[in-house]
Amino acid sequence: MTAMVKAEGVHKSYGPVQVLKGIDLEVAPREVFCLIGPSGSGKSTFLRCINHLEKINGGRLYVDGELVGYRQQGNKLYELKDREVAAQRRDIGMVFQRFNLFPHMTAVENVMEAPVQVKRETKSVARERALRLLDRVGLADKAGNYPSQLSGGQQQRVAIARALAMEPKLMLFDEPTSALDPELVGDVLDVMRSLAEEGMTMIVVTHEMGFAREVGDSLVFMDNGVVVEAGNPRDILTNPQHERTKSFLSKVL
Ligand SMILES: Nc1ncnc2c1ncn2[C@@H]1O[C@H](COP(=O)(O)OP(=O)(O)OP(=O)(O)O)[C@@H](O)[C@H]1O
C-alpha cells in the first residue's frame, strides 16, 4: 500500500540554520500520526513542507506517492509550476494554531470560500456542503455568525470544516488547541476524534498527550530537527527509550 506521506532524508534550512536534518518517516493511509517535541524542534516546519508552504532543501517528500513540489524525469527534478502546486495542495487540509478565518465572512461563507473560488463550484452546492460540515462540527446554529461572534473553540471548528470542504485526503493539524482556553479544548479534540474514527489520515502536532495516547496510531518525538523516537504512542508515552524523550515527557506529562 502506498504511504500517504513518506519523508526520505528531508532537510530544511533557513539561511545557515538547519531546521530539519534528515527526517525519515511514513504515514499510512487512515493513520492518526502524532508529532511531539520541544518548541523550535521543527514540527511546524515539517507540516509546512508537506503543505507546500516551505520548500525542502534536500531529500524527498511524497504525498500519496507523488513527489511534493517536483516532477522527476530520469535523475533530474523539475520544480512544479504554480498551477501544478495548487492542484497538489487541494488534497491537503491544514488547521493552524490561530484559526485564520476571514473576519468579514460568516462561518458558512468561510467554509464555502475555497470550493467556490478554487473548484468553481456553484454557491448553492458549496453552501449545502458547508452547512452539512458545520452541522458535523456541532455549529449548525452558528452558520450566520462572524468569527468575532464565535468563541476560539467554535472558530477552530469552523476552520476544520473549512479544511474539510475541499474533501482532502490528508489533514494536517498544527497545535490546533494551543491557543484555546482549557474549557474549549475538548470540543475541538472531539471533532478530531470523530474524523479519526471515520478514517481520515491525520498528522497532528500537539501537546495534548491524552489525545496522542487515546487516538494516535503512531507517535514521533522530534528534537532539534531529527526524529529521536518513533512508535506506538502508548509505548513511547509510558516507556520512552531515549534520554531526550524521557526528559521532554517529564516536563509535559
Ligand atoms: N521563516 C523562518 N525563517 C527563519 N527561521 C525560521 C523560520 N520559521 C521557523 N524558523 C526556525 O526554525 C526552527 C523550527 O521552528 P518550528 O516552528 O518548525 O518549530 P516547532 O517545533 O513547530 O516549534 P513550536 O512548538 O514552538 O511551534 C526555530 O528555531 C525557528 O526559529
Coordinates of C-alpha atoms and ligand atoms in Angstrom, one line a residue:
M1 CA 0.0 0.0 0.0
T2 CA 1.3 3.5 -0.9
A3 CA 2.1 5.6 2.2
M4 CA 0.0 8.7 2.5
V5 CA 3.2 10.6 3.4
K6 CA 6.7 9.5 3.0
A7 CA 9.8 11.5 4.0
E8 CA 13.2 10.3 3.0
G9 CA 16.1 12.3 4.4
V10 CA 14.2 15.6 4.4
H11 CA 16.3 18.6 5.1
K12 CA 15.2 22.2 5.5
S13 CA 17.3 25.2 6.3
Y14 CA 16.6 28.9 6.7
G15 CA 19.8 30.5 5.5
P16 CA 22.6 28.9 7.6
V17 CA 20.2 27.5 10.2
Q18 CA 19.3 23.8 9.7
V19 CA 15.9 23.2 11.0
L20 CA 15.2 19.7 9.6
K21 CA 18.2 17.5 9.5
G22 CA 17.2 14.3 7.6
I23 CA 13.7 13.3 8.5
D24 CA 12.6 9.8 7.6
L25 CA 9.1 8.7 8.3
E26 CA 6.0 7.1 6.8
V27 CA 2.3 7.8 7.5
A28 CA 0.0 5.1 6.4
P29 CA -3.5 5.8 4.9
R30 CA -6.1 6.3 7.6
E31 CA -3.5 6.7 10.3
V32 CA -3.5 9.3 13.1
F33 CA 0.1 10.3 13.3
C34 CA 1.1 12.5 16.2
L35 CA 4.2 14.7 16.2
I36 CA 5.5 15.9 19.6
G37 CA 8.7 17.7 20.7
P38 CA 10.0 20.9 22.2
S39 CA 9.4 24.3 20.9
G40 CA 11.7 25.0 17.9
S41 CA 12.3 21.3 17.1
G42 CA 10.9 21.7 13.5
K43 CA 7.4 20.2 13.8
S44 CA 5.6 23.1 12.2
T45 CA 8.3 23.4 9.5
F46 CA 7.8 19.8 8.6
L47 CA 4.0 20.2 8.3
R48 CA 4.6 23.4 6.2
C49 CA 6.9 21.5 3.9
I50 CA 4.2 18.8 3.3
N51 CA 1.7 21.6 2.5
H52 CA 4.0 23.5 0.1
L53 CA 4.3 26.5 2.4
E54 CA 8.1 25.8 2.5
K55 CA 10.4 24.1 0.1
I56 CA 12.7 21.4 1.3
N57 CA 16.5 21.7 0.6
G58 CA 17.3 18.0 0.4
G59 CA 15.8 14.6 0.5
R60 CA 12.4 13.5 -0.9
L61 CA 8.9 14.1 0.3
Y62 CA 5.9 12.3 -1.1
V63 CA 2.2 12.6 -0.6
D64 CA 0.1 9.7 -1.8
G65 CA 3.0 8.5 -4.0
E66 CA 3.5 11.9 -5.6
L67 CA 6.7 13.9 -5.1
V68 CA 5.8 17.2 -3.3
G69 CA 6.5 20.3 -5.5
Y70 CA 8.7 18.4 -8.0
R71 CA 8.4 16.2 -11.1
Q72 CA 11.2 13.6 -11.6
Q73 CA 12.4 12.8 -15.1
G74 CA 15.3 10.4 -15.1
N75 CA 17.6 11.5 -12.4
K76 CA 16.6 15.2 -12.7
L77 CA 14.0 17.0 -10.6
Y78 CA 11.9 19.8 -12.1
E79 CA 10.0 22.3 -9.9
L80 CA 6.3 22.1 -10.5
K81 CA 4.5 25.2 -11.9
D82 CA 2.2 27.2 -9.7
R83 CA -1.0 25.6 -11.0
E84 CA 0.5 22.1 -10.5
V85 CA 1.4 23.0 -7.0
A86 CA -2.1 24.3 -6.4
A87 CA -3.5 21.0 -7.7
Q88 CA -1.4 19.0 -5.2
R89 CA -2.4 21.3 -2.4
R90 CA -6.1 20.8 -3.0
D91 CA -5.8 17.3 -1.5
I92 CA -4.4 18.6 1.8
G93 CA -6.3 20.4 4.5
M94 CA -4.5 22.3 7.2
V95 CA -5.6 23.7 10.5
F96 CA -3.4 26.2 12.3
Q97 CA -2.9 27.2 15.9
R98 CA -4.6 30.5 15.1
F99 CA -7.8 29.9 13.3
N100 CA -7.1 32.3 10.4
L101 CA -10.8 32.7 9.4
F102 CA -11.7 35.6 7.1
P103 CA -13.1 38.1 9.5
H104 CA -15.5 39.8 7.1
M105 CA -17.2 36.5 6.2
T106 CA -19.8 34.5 8.2
A107 CA -19.0 30.9 9.3
V108 CA -20.8 29.4 6.3
E109 CA -19.2 31.8 3.9
N110 CA -15.7 30.9 5.3
V111 CA -16.4 27.2 4.6
M112 CA -17.8 27.8 1.1
E113 CA -15.0 30.1 0.0
A114 CA -12.4 27.6 -1.3
P115 CA -14.8 25.3 -3.2
V116 CA -16.4 28.3 -4.9
Q117 CA -13.1 30.1 -5.7
V118 CA -10.8 27.1 -6.3
K119 CA -13.1 24.4 -7.6
R120 CA -15.6 26.8 -9.3
E121 CA -18.5 25.1 -7.5
T122 CA -21.8 26.8 -7.6
K123 CA -22.7 28.7 -4.5
S124 CA -25.7 26.6 -3.8
V125 CA -23.7 23.3 -3.9
A126 CA -20.9 24.8 -1.8
R127 CA -23.4 26.2 0.7
E128 CA -25.2 22.9 1.1
R129 CA -21.9 21.1 1.9
A130 CA -20.8 23.9 4.2
L131 CA -24.0 23.7 6.2
R132 CA -23.6 19.9 6.4
L133 CA -20.0 20.3 7.6
L134 CA -20.9 23.0 10.2
D135 CA -23.6 20.6 11.5
R136 CA -20.9 17.9 11.7
V137 CA -18.6 20.1 13.9
G138 CA -21.6 21.0 16.1
L139 CA -22.2 24.5 14.8
A140 CA -25.4 24.2 12.7
D141 CA -26.8 27.1 14.6
K142 CA -23.8 29.4 14.1
A143 CA -23.7 29.4 10.3
G144 CA -24.6 33.1 10.1
N145 CA -22.1 34.3 12.8
Y146 CA -19.0 36.2 12.0
P147 CA -15.7 35.0 13.6
S148 CA -15.8 37.8 16.1
Q149 CA -19.2 36.4 17.3
L150 CA -17.7 32.9 17.9
S151 CA -15.5 31.6 20.8
G152 CA -12.0 30.4 19.9
G153 CA -13.1 26.8 20.1
Q154 CA -16.0 27.5 17.7
Q155 CA -13.7 29.4 15.3
Q156 CA -11.3 26.4 15.3
R157 CA -14.2 24.1 14.5
V158 CA -15.2 26.3 11.6
A159 CA -11.5 26.2 10.5
I160 CA -11.7 22.4 10.5
A161 CA -15.0 22.5 8.5
R162 CA -13.3 24.9 6.0
A163 CA -10.4 22.5 5.5
L164 CA -12.8 19.5 5.1
A165 CA -14.8 21.4 2.4
M166 CA -12.1 20.7 -0.2
E167 CA -12.6 17.0 0.6
P168 CA -8.9 16.5 1.4
K169 CA -7.2 13.1 1.6
L170 CA -4.9 14.3 4.3
M171 CA -5.4 16.7 7.2
L172 CA -2.6 18.5 8.9
F173 CA -3.2 20.0 12.4
D174 CA -0.6 22.4 13.8
E175 CA -1.2 22.6 17.5
P176 CA -4.9 23.2 16.9
T177 CA -5.8 23.6 20.6
S178 CA -2.8 25.5 21.9
A179 CA -4.4 28.9 21.5
L180 CA -7.7 27.9 23.2
D181 CA -8.9 28.4 26.8
P182 CA -8.7 25.0 28.5
E183 CA -12.5 24.6 28.7
L184 CA -12.8 24.9 24.9
V185 CA -10.1 22.3 24.0
G186 CA -12.4 19.2 24.5
D187 CA -14.9 20.2 21.8
V188 CA -12.1 20.6 19.2
L189 CA -10.5 17.3 20.2
D190 CA -13.9 15.6 19.9
V191 CA -14.2 16.7 16.3
M192 CA -10.7 15.5 15.6
R193 CA -11.5 12.1 17.3
S194 CA -14.6 11.7 15.1
L195 CA -12.6 12.5 12.0
A196 CA -10.1 9.8 13.0
E197 CA -12.9 7.3 13.6
E198 CA -14.2 8.0 10.0
G199 CA -10.7 7.0 8.7
M200 CA -9.2 10.4 7.8
T201 CA -5.4 10.4 7.6
M202 CA -4.2 13.0 10.0
I203 CA -0.8 14.4 11.1
V204 CA -1.2 16.2 14.4
V205 CA 1.4 18.4 16.0
T206 CA 0.2 18.5 19.6
H207 CA 0.9 19.0 23.2
E208 CA -2.2 17.0 24.1
M209 CA -0.6 13.8 25.3
G210 CA -4.0 12.4 26.2
F211 CA -5.2 12.7 22.6
A212 CA -2.0 11.2 21.3
R213 CA -2.3 8.2 23.7
E214 CA -6.0 7.6 23.0
V215 CA -6.4 8.4 19.4
G216 CA -2.9 8.2 17.9
D217 CA -1.8 5.2 15.9
S218 CA 1.8 6.4 15.7
L219 CA 3.9 8.9 17.5
V220 CA 7.1 10.6 16.7
F221 CA 9.2 12.5 19.1
M222 CA 11.2 15.2 17.3
D223 CA 14.0 17.2 18.8
N224 CA 16.4 19.7 17.1
G225 CA 15.4 18.7 13.6
V226 CA 15.7 14.9 13.9
V227 CA 13.3 12.0 14.8
V228 CA 14.6 10.8 18.1
E229 CA 12.0 8.1 18.8
A230 CA 9.0 6.7 16.8
G231 CA 6.5 4.0 17.5
N232 CA 3.2 3.3 19.3
P233 CA 2.0 6.3 21.3
R234 CA 1.1 4.2 24.4
D235 CA 4.6 2.6 24.4
I236 CA 6.5 5.8 24.0
L237 CA 4.5 7.8 26.5
T238 CA 4.7 5.1 29.2
N239 CA 8.1 3.7 28.4
P240 CA 10.3 6.1 26.4
Q241 CA 13.6 4.6 25.4
H242 CA 15.7 7.7 24.8
E243 CA 17.0 10.2 27.4
R244 CA 15.8 13.2 25.3
T245 CA 12.3 11.7 25.1
K246 CA 12.3 11.0 28.8
S247 CA 13.5 14.5 29.7
F248 CA 10.8 16.1 27.4
L249 CA 8.0 13.9 28.7
S250 CA 9.0 14.5 32.3
K251 CA 8.2 18.2 31.7
V252 CA 4.9 17.8 29.9
L253 CA 3.2 14.8 31.4
Ligands
LIG1 N1 10.7 31.6 8.2 C1 11.7 31.3 9.1 N2 12.9 31.9 8.9 C2 13.9 31.6 9.8 N3 13.8 30.7 10.8 C3 12.6 30.0 10.9 C4 11.5 30.3 10.1 N4 10.5 29.5 10.5 C5 11.0 28.8 11.6 N5 12.2 29.1 11.8 C6 13.1 28.5 12.9 O1 13.0 27.1 12.7 C7 13.1 26.4 13.9 C8 11.9 25.4 14.0 O2 10.7 26.1 14.0 P1 9.3 25.3 14.0 O3 8.2 26.4 14.1 O4 9.3 24.4 12.9 O5 9.4 24.5 15.4 P2 8.2 23.8 16.2 O6 8.8 22.5 16.7 O7 7.0 23.8 15.4 O8 8.1 24.8 17.5 P3 6.7 25.3 18.2 O9 6.2 24.2 19.0 O10 7.3 26.5 19.0 O11 5.8 25.8 17.1 C9 13.0 27.5 15.0 O12 14.3 27.7 15.5 C10 12.5 28.7 14.3 O13 13.0 29.9 14.8

